[in-house]
Short mmCIF file of C-alpha atoms in Angstrom, two decimals:
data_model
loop_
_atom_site.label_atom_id
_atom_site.label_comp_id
_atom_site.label_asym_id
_atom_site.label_seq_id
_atom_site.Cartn_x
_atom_site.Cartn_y
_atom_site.Cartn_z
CA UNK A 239 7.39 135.94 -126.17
CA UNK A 240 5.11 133.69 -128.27
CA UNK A 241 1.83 134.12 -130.52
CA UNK A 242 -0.52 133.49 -127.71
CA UNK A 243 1.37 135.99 -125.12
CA UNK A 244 1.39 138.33 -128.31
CA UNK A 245 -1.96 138.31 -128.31
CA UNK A 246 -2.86 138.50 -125.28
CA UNK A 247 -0.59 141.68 -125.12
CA UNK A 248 -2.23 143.56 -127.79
CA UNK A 249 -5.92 142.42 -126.51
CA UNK A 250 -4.89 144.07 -123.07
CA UNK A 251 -3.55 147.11 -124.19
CA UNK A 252 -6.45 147.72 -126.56
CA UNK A 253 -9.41 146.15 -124.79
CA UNK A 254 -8.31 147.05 -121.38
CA UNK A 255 -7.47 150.33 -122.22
CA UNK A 256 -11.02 150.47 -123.65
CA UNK A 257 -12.50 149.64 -121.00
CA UNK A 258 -10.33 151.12 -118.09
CA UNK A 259 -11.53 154.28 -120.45
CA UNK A 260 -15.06 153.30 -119.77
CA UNK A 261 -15.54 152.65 -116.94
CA UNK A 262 -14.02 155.64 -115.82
CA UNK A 263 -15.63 157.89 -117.63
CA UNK A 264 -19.07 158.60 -118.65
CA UNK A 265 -22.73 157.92 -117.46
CA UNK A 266 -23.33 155.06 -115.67
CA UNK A 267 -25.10 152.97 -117.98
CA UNK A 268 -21.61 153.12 -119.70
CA UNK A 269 -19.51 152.56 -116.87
CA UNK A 270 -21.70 148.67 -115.77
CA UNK A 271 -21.28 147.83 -119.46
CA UNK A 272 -17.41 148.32 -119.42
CA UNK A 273 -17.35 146.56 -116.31
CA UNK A 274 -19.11 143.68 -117.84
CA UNK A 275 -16.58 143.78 -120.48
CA UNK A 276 -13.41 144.18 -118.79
CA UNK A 277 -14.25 140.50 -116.84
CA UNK A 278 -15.29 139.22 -120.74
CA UNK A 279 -11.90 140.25 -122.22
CA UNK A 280 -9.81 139.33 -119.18
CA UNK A 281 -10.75 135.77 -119.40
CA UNK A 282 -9.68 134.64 -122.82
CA UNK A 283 -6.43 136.82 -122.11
CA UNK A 284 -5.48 134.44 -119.00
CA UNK A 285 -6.78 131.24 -121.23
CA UNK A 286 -4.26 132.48 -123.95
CA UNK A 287 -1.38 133.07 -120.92
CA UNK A 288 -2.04 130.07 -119.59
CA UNK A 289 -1.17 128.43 -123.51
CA UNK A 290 1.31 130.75 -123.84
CA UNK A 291 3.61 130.08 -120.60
CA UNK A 292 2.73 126.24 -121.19
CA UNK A 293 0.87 126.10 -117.84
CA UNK A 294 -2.22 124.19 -118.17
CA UNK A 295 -3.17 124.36 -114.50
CA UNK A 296 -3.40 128.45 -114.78
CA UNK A 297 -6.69 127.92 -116.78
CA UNK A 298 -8.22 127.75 -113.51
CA UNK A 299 -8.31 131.07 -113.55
CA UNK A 300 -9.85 131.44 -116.82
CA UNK A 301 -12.94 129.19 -114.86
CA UNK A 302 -12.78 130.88 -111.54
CA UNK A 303 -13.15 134.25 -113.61
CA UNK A 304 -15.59 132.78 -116.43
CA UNK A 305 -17.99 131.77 -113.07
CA UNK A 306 -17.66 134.87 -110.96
CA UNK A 307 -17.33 137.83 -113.57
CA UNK A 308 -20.80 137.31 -114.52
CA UNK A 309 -21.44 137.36 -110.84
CA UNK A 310 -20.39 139.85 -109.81
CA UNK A 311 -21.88 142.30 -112.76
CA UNK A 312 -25.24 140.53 -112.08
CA UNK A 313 -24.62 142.54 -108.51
CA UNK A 314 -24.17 145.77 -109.82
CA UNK A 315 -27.18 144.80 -112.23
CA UNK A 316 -29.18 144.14 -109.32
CA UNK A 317 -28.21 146.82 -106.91
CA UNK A 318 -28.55 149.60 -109.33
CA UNK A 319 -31.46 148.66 -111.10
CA UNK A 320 -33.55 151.77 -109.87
CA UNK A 321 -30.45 153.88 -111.28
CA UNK A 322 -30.72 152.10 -114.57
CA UNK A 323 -34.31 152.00 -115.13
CA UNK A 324 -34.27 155.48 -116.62
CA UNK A 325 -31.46 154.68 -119.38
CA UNK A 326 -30.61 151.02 -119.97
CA UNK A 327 -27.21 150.92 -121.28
CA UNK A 328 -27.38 148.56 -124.62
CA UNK A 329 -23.78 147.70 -125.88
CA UNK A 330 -24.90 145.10 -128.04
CA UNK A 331 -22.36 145.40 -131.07
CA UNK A 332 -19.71 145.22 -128.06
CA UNK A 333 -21.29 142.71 -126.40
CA UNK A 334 -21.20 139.96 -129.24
CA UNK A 335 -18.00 140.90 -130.68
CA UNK A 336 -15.91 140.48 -126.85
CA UNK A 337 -18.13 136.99 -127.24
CA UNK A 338 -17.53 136.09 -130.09
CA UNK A 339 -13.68 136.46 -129.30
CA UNK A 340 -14.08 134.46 -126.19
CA UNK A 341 -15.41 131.90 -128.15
CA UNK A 342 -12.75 132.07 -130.70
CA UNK A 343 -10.13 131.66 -128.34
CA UNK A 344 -11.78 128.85 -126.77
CA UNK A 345 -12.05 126.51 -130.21
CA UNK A 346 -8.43 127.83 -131.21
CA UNK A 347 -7.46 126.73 -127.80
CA UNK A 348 -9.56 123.74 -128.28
CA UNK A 349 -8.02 122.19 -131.52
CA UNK A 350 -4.17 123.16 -129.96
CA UNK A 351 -5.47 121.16 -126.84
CA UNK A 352 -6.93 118.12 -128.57
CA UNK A 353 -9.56 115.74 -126.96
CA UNK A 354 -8.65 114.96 -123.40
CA UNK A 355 -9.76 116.69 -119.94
CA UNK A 356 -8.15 120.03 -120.92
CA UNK A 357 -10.44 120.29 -123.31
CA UNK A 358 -13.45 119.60 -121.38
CA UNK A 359 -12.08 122.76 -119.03
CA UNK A 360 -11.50 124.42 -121.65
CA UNK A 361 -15.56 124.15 -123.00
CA UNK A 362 -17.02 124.28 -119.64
CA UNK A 363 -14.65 127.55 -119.29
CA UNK A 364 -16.08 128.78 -122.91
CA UNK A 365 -19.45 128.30 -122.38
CA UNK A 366 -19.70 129.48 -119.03
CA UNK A 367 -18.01 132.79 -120.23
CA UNK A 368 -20.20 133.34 -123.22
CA UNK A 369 -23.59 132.41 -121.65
CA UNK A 370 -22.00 135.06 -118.45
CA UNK A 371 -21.60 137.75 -120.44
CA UNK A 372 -24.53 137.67 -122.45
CA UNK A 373 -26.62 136.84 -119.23
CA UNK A 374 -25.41 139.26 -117.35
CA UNK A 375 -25.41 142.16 -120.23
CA UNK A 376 -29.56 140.70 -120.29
CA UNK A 377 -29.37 141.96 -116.61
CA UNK A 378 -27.99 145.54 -117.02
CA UNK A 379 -30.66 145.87 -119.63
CA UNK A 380 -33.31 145.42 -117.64
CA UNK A 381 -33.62 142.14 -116.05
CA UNK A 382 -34.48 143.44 -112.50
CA UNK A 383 -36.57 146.22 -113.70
CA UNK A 384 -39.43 144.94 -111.02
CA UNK A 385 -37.00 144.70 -108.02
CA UNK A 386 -36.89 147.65 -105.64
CA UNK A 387 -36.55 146.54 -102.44
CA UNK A 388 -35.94 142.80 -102.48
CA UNK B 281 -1.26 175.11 -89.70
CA UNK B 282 -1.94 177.71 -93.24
CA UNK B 283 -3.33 175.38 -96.15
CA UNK B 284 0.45 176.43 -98.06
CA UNK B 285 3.07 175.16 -94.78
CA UNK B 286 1.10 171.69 -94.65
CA UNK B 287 1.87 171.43 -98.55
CA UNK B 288 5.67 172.51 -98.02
CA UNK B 289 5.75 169.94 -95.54
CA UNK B 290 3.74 167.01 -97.86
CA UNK B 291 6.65 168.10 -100.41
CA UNK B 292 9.43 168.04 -98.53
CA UNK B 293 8.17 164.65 -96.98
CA UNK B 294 7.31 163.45 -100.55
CA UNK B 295 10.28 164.19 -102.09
CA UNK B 296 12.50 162.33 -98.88
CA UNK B 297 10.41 159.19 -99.64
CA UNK B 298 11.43 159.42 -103.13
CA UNK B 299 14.72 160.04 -102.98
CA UNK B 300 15.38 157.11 -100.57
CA UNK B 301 12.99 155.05 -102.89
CA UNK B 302 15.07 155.77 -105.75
CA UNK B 303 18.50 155.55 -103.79
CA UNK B 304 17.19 151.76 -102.51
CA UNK B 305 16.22 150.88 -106.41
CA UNK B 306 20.02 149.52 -107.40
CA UNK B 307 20.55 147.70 -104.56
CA UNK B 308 17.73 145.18 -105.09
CA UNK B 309 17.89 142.13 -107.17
CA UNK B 310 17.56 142.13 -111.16
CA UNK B 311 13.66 142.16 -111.77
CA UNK B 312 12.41 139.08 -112.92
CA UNK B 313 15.18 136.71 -112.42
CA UNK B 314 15.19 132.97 -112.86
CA UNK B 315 17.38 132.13 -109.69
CA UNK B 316 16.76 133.13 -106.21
CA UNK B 317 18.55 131.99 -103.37
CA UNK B 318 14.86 131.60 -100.79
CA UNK B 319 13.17 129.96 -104.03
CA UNK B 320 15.80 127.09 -104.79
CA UNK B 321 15.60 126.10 -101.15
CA UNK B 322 11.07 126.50 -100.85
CA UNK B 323 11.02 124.67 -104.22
CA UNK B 324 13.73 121.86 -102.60
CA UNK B 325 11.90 121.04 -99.33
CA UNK B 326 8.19 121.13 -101.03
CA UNK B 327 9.07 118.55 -103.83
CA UNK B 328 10.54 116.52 -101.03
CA UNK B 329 7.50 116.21 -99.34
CA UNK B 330 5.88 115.54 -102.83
CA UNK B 331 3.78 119.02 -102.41
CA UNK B 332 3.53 119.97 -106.54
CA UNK B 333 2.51 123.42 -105.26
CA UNK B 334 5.19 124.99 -103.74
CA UNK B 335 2.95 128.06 -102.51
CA UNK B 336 0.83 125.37 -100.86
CA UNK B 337 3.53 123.74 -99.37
CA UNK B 338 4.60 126.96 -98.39
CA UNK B 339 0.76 128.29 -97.13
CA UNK B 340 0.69 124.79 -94.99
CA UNK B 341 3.66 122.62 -94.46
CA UNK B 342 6.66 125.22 -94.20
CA UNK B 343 4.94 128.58 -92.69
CA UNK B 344 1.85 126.64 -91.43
CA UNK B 345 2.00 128.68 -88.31
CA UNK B 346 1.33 131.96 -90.33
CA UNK B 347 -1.41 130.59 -91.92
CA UNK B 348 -2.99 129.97 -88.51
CA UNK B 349 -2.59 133.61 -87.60
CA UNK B 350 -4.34 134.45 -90.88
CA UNK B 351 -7.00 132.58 -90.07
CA UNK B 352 -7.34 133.69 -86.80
CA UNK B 353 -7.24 137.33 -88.09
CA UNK B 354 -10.46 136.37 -90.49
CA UNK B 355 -12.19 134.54 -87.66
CA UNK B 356 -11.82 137.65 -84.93
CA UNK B 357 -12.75 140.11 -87.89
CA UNK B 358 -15.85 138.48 -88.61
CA UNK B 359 -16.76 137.90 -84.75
CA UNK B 360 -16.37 141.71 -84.91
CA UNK B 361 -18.43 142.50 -87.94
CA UNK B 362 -21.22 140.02 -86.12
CA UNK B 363 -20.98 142.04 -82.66
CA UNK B 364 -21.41 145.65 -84.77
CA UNK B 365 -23.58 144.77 -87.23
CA UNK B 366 -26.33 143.23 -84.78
CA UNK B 367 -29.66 144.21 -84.89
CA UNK B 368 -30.20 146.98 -81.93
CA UNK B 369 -33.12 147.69 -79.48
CA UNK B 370 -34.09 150.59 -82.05
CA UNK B 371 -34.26 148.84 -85.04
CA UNK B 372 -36.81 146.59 -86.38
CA UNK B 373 -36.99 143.86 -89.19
CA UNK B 374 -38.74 143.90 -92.04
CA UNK B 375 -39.33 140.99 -94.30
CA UNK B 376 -37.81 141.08 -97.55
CA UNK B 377 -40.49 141.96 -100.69
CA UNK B 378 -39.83 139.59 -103.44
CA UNK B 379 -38.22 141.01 -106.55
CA UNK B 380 -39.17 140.48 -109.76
CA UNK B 381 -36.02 138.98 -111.74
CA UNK B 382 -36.00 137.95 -115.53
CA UNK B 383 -36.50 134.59 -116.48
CA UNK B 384 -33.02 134.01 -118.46
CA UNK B 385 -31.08 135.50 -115.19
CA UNK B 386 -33.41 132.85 -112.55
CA UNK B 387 -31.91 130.38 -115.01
CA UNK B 388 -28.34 131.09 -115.26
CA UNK B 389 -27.95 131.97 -111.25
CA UNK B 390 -30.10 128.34 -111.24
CA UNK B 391 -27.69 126.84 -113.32
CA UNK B 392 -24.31 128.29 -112.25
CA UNK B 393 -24.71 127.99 -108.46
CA UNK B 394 -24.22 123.85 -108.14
CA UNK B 395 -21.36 124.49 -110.95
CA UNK B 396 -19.55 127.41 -108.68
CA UNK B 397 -19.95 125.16 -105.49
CA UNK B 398 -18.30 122.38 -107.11
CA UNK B 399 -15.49 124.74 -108.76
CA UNK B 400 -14.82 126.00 -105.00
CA UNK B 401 -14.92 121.93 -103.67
CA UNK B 402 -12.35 121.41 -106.83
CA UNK B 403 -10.42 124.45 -105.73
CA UNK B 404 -9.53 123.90 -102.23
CA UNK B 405 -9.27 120.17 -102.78
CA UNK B 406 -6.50 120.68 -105.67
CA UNK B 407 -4.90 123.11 -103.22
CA UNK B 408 -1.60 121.29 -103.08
CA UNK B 409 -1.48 120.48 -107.28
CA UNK B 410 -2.45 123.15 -108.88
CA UNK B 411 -2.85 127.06 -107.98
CA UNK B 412 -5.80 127.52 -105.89
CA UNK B 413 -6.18 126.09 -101.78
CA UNK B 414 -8.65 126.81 -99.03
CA UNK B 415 -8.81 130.55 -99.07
CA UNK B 416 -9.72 130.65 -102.98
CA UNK B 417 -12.14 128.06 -103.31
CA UNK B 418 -13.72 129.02 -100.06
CA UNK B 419 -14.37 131.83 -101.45
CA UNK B 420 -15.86 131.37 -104.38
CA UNK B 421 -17.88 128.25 -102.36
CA UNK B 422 -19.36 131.12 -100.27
CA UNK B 423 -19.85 133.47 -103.19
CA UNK B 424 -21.89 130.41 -105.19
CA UNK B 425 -24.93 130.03 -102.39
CA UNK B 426 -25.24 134.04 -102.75
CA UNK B 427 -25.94 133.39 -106.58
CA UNK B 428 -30.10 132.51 -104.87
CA UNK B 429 -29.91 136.33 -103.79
CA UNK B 430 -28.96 137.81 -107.31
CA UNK B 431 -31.31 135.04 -109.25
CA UNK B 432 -34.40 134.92 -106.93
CA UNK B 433 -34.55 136.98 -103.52
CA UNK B 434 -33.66 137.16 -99.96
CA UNK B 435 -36.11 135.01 -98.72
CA UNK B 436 -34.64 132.04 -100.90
CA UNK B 437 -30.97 132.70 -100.13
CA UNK B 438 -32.57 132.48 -96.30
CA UNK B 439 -34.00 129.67 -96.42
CA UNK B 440 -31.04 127.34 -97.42
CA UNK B 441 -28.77 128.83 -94.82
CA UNK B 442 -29.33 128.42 -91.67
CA UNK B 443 -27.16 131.18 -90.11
CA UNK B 444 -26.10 129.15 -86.65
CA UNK B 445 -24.82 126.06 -88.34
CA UNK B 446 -22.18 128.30 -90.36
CA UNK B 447 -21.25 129.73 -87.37
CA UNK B 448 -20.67 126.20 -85.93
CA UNK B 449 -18.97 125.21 -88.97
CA UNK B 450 -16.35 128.37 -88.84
CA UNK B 451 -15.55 127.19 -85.11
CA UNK B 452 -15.58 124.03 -85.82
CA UNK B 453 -13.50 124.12 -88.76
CA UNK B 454 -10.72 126.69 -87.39
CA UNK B 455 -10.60 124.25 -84.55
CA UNK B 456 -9.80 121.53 -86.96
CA UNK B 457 -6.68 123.53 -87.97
CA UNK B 458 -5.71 123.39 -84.41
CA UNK B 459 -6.04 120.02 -83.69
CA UNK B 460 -4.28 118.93 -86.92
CA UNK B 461 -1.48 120.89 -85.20
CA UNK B 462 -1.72 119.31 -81.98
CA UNK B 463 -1.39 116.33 -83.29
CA UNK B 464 1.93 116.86 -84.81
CA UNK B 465 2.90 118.05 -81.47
CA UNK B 466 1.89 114.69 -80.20
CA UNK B 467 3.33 112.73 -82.52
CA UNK B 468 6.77 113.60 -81.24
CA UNK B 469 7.63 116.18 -83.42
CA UNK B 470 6.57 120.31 -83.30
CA UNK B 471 2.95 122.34 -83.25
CA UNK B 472 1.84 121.80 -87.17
CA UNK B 473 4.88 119.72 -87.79
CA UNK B 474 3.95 117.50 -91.55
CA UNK B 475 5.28 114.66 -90.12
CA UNK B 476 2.36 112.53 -89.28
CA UNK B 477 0.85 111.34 -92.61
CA UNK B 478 2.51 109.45 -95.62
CA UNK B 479 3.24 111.99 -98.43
CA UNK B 480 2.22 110.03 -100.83
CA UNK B 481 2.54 109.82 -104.75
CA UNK B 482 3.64 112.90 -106.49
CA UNK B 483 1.01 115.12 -108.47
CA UNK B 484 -1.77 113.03 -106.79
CA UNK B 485 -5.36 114.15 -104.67
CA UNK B 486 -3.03 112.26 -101.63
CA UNK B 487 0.01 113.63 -101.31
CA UNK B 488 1.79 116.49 -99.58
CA UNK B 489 1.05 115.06 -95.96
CA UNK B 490 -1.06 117.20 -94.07
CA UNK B 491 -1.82 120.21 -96.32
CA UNK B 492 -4.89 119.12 -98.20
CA UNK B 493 -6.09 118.61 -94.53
CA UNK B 494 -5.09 122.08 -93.55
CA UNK B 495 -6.07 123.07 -97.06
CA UNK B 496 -9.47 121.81 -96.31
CA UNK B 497 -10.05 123.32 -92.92
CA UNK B 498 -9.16 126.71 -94.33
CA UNK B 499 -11.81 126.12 -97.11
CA UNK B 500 -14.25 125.52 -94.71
CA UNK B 501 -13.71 127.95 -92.11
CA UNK B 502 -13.49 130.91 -95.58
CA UNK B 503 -16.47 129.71 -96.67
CA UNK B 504 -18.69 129.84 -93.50
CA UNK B 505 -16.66 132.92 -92.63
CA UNK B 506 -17.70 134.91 -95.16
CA UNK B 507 -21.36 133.31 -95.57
CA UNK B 508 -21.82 134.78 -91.78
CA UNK B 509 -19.99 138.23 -93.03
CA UNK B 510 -22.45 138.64 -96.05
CA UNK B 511 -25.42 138.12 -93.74
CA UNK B 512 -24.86 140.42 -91.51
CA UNK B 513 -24.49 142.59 -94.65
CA UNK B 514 -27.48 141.87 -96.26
CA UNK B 515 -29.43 141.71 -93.42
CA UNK B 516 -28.85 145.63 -92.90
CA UNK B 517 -29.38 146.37 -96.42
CA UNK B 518 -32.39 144.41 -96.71
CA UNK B 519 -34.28 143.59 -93.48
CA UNK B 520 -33.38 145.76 -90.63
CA UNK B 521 -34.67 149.20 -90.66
CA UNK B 522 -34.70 152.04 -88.13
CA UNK B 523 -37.63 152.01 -86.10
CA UNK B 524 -40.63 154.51 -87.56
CA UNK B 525 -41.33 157.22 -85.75
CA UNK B 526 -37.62 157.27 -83.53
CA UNK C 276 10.61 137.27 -119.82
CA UNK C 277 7.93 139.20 -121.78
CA UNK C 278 8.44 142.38 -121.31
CA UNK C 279 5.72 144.42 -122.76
CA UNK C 280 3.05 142.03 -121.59
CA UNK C 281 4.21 142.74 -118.27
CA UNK C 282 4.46 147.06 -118.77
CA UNK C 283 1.17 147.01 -120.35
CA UNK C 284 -0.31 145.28 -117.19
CA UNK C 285 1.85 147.30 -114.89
CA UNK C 286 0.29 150.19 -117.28
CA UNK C 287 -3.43 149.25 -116.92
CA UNK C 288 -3.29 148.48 -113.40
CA UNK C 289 -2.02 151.56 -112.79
CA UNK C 290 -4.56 153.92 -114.92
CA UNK C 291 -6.81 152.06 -113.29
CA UNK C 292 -6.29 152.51 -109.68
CA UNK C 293 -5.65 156.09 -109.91
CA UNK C 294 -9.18 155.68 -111.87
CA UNK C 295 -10.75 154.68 -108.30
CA UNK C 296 -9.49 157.53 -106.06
CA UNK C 297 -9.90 159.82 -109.01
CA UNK C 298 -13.83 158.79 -109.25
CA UNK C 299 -15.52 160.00 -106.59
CA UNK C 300 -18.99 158.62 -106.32
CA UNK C 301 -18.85 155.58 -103.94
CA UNK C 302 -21.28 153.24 -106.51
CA UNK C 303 -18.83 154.27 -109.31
CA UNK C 304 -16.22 153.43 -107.19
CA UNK C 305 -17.16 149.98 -107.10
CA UNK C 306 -17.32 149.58 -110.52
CA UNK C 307 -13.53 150.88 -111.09
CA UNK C 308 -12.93 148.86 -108.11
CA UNK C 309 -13.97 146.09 -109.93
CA UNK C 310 -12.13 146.53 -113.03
CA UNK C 311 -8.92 147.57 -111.10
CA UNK C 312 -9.24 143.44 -109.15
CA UNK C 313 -9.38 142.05 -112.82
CA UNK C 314 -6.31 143.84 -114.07
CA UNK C 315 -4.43 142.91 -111.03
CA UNK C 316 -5.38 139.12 -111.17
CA UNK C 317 -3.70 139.23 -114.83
CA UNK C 318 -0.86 141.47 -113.49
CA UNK C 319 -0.14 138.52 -111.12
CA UNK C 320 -0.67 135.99 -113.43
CA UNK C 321 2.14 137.88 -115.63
CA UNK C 322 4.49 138.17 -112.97
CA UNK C 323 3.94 134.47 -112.67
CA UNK C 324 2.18 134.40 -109.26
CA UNK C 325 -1.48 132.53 -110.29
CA UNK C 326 -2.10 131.49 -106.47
CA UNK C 327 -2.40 135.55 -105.57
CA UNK C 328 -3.79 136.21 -109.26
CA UNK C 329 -6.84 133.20 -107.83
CA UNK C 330 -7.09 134.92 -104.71
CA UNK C 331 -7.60 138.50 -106.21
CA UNK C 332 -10.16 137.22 -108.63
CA UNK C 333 -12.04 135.28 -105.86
CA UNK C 334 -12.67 137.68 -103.89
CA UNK C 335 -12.42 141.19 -106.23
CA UNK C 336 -14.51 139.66 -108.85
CA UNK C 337 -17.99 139.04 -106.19
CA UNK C 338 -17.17 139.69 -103.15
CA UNK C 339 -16.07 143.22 -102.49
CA UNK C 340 -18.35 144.52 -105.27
CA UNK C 341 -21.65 142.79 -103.02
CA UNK C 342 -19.71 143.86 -99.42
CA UNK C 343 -19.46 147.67 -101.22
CA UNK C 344 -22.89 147.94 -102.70
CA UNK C 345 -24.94 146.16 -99.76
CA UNK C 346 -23.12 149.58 -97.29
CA UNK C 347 -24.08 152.05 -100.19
CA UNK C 348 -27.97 150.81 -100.35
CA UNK C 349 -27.63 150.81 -96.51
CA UNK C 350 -26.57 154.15 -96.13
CA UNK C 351 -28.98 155.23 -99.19
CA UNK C 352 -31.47 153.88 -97.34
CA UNK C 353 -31.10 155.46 -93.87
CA UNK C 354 -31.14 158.89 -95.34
CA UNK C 355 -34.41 158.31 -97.38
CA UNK C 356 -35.93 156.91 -94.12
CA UNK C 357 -34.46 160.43 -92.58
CA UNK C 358 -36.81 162.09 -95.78
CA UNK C 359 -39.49 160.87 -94.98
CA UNK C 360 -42.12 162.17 -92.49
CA UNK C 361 -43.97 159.32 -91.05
#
């Protein structure tokens, strides 16, 4: 056990415990935002795995998840946008803070890495995770508020 | 059957399972250990044939055959989902009614979709370096074109995928699996023997023999596969109603 | 190996799942489901299998959430049709 698994030990417990909480619980406007968050948190915990077990090629998972979490949250954003309409679920304090993290990890990660082609991963992997999760939070806040049928 | 016998009997059955469970627990092998006696030998034959990832090497070279009944499982499921999800004689289509999607989500789906297709393209064609290989980046391939659905409508997502020529390319590509196998066959050796192509430089895009080809078939054949699956899907939900007044 | 990175997984994985057959709405469902394919991609990528882990998040991240929703607005659908008296 190092600093990074250490980390990403105590972010899981806390942060997926949060959210497991959430999205288990509650209305549903809570529940799509926890989703949203549990993809948000989960990425910079496999970025900081990957550091930790000295695997460079398991930050492909940190992508594949940085591309499709966002995805797949813009699906629930779209498919229950009539269910939504009535209470958009806000989150922003949570929102910016699991970013901000994300992006933390990403620079920390970043200046271990040095320059190279690990690092370029490693950015395209941060800033498709922080534009994803504040895109997709956009779309549980309204963003398909004039789709019903399409 | 009373409501409280069929609970004596879940008990009693639930507690049997449990007590063999926990009777078979010190028998098995220390959790987690470095050394295993199936490992040392999978890890030994892949790095001979200069596969870096053993799982690939595993998925494709070793237990290619599996891997063809896998794919044959995904190709029969979908032919099935295609025959029952058909539109019938009662049922009428009705075009899809644009939606009206904010501006910054057009622009990220806009933005993401070429970079998710060429994650999936990176995926499956890293298959035999890295973790990843036809299935996953197939997958995500597939799940990249349906980004035109979330950030515009059905009518866009339509009209960039012709329906017919992914159900060519499915065929076509789980046919490619079988020649590739074939051809091992006729090169002297056995059905999907790796046999037939240099393996090439360690850690390279060219090495491992045959399983980036395999490795690309699969990715193909996933990513048609489930392009077909998701229409048929969304063509329910969307298009095809019941017909008014039946 | 690390231990209590791999209980807390084992942990969250399992809250979660009992989450899903605990909820019983299908759309809520979905989103648990969702959650639950997330913790088991970093389960697997703890136990040190990131080939399943990619797998898992391939297809539990998009896939089954779209597959799941698309039935439920189909299904939604055929009973408001049923509703209504054309």
């Amino acid at each position: 056990m190092n600093g990074w698994t250490a980390t990403a030990t105590a972010v899981l417990a806390l942060g997926g415990g949060a959210t497991v909480w959430g999205v288990a619980t509650g209305p549903l406007g809570r529940r799509v935002v926890a989703q949203n968050l549990s993809t948000s948190l989960a990425c910079p915990v496999l970025l900081l795995l990957a550091q930790g077990y000295g695997r460079p090629s398991y930050v492909d998972l940190a992508l594949v998840l940085a591309l499709l979490g966002p995805v797949g949250t813009l699906v629930f954003a779209r498919l229950l946008a009539e269910d939504l309409e009535g209470d958009p679920p806000g989150a922003r304090a949570a929102t910016y803070a699991v970013a901000v993290f994300g992006a933390t990890v990403v620079i920390v990660l970043c200046a271990v890495a040095g320059p190279g082609r690990a690092m370029v991963k490693l950015l395209v992997t941060g800033a498709l995770l922080v534009a994803g999760n504040l895109v997709a939070s956009r779309a549980l806040a309204g963003g398909f508020s004039g789709s019903r049928h399409g | 059957m009373t409501r409280r016998v069929r609970r004596w009997v879940l008990a009693v059955g639930g507690a049997g399972l449990a007590a063999l469970l926990v009777a078979a627990c010190p028998a098995l092998p220390p959790f987690g250990g470095a050394t295993h006696p199936y490992g040392d030998r999978v890890v030994h034959e892949s790095l001979a044939r200069q596969t870096a990832n053993t799982i690939a090497s595993v998925n494709f070279d070793q237990r290619a055959f599996d891997t063809l009944g896998e794919l044959g499982i995904l190709f029969a499921s979908v032919i099935g989902t295609v025959v029952l999800l058909r539109q019938t004689r009662d049922e009428r289509r009705a075009a899809p009614e644009p939606a009206a999607v904010s501006l910054p989500v057009r622009r990220y789906a806009l933005i993401v979709l070429p970079v998710a297709l060429l994650t999936g393209l990176y995926v499956v064609a890293h298959g035999q370096l890295s973790p990843g290989g036809g299935f996953q980046g197939g997958v995500v391939a597939a799940t990249a074109l349906h980004l035109l659905y979330l950030g515009a409508d059905y009518r866009a997502l339509e009209n960039v995928r012709p329906i017919g020529l992914y159900e060519v390319g499915d065929a076509l590509a789980a046919s490619g699996y079988l020649v590739t196998g074939f051809a091992g066959l006729l090169g002297g050796t056995a059905f999907l023997a790796n046999t037939l192509l240099p393996y090439g430089t360690f850690n390279t895009l060219a090495s491992g023999g045959t399983v980036p080809l395999l490795n690309a078939a699969i990715g193909m054949e996933v990513a048609c596969a489930v392009v077909v699956l998701l229409a048929r899907f969304l063509d329910q939900a969307v298009e095809i109603e019941k017909e008014s007044g039946s | 190996m690390d231990d209590p990175l791999i209980v807390v997984a084992l942990l969250l994985v399992a809250a979660c799942a009992t989450a899903a057959v605990a909820v019983r709405d299908p759309e809520r469902q979905a989103l648990v489901l969702a959650v639950l394919g997330t913790a088991l991609a970093v389960l697997f990528t703890v136990l040190q299998a990131p080939d399943v882990g990619l797998s898992q998040l391939a297809v539990g991240s998009a896939l089954t959430p779209l597959l799941l929703m698309l039935s439920v607005r189909k299904v939604r659908r055929r009973e408001r049709g049923k509703g209504r008296t054309r």
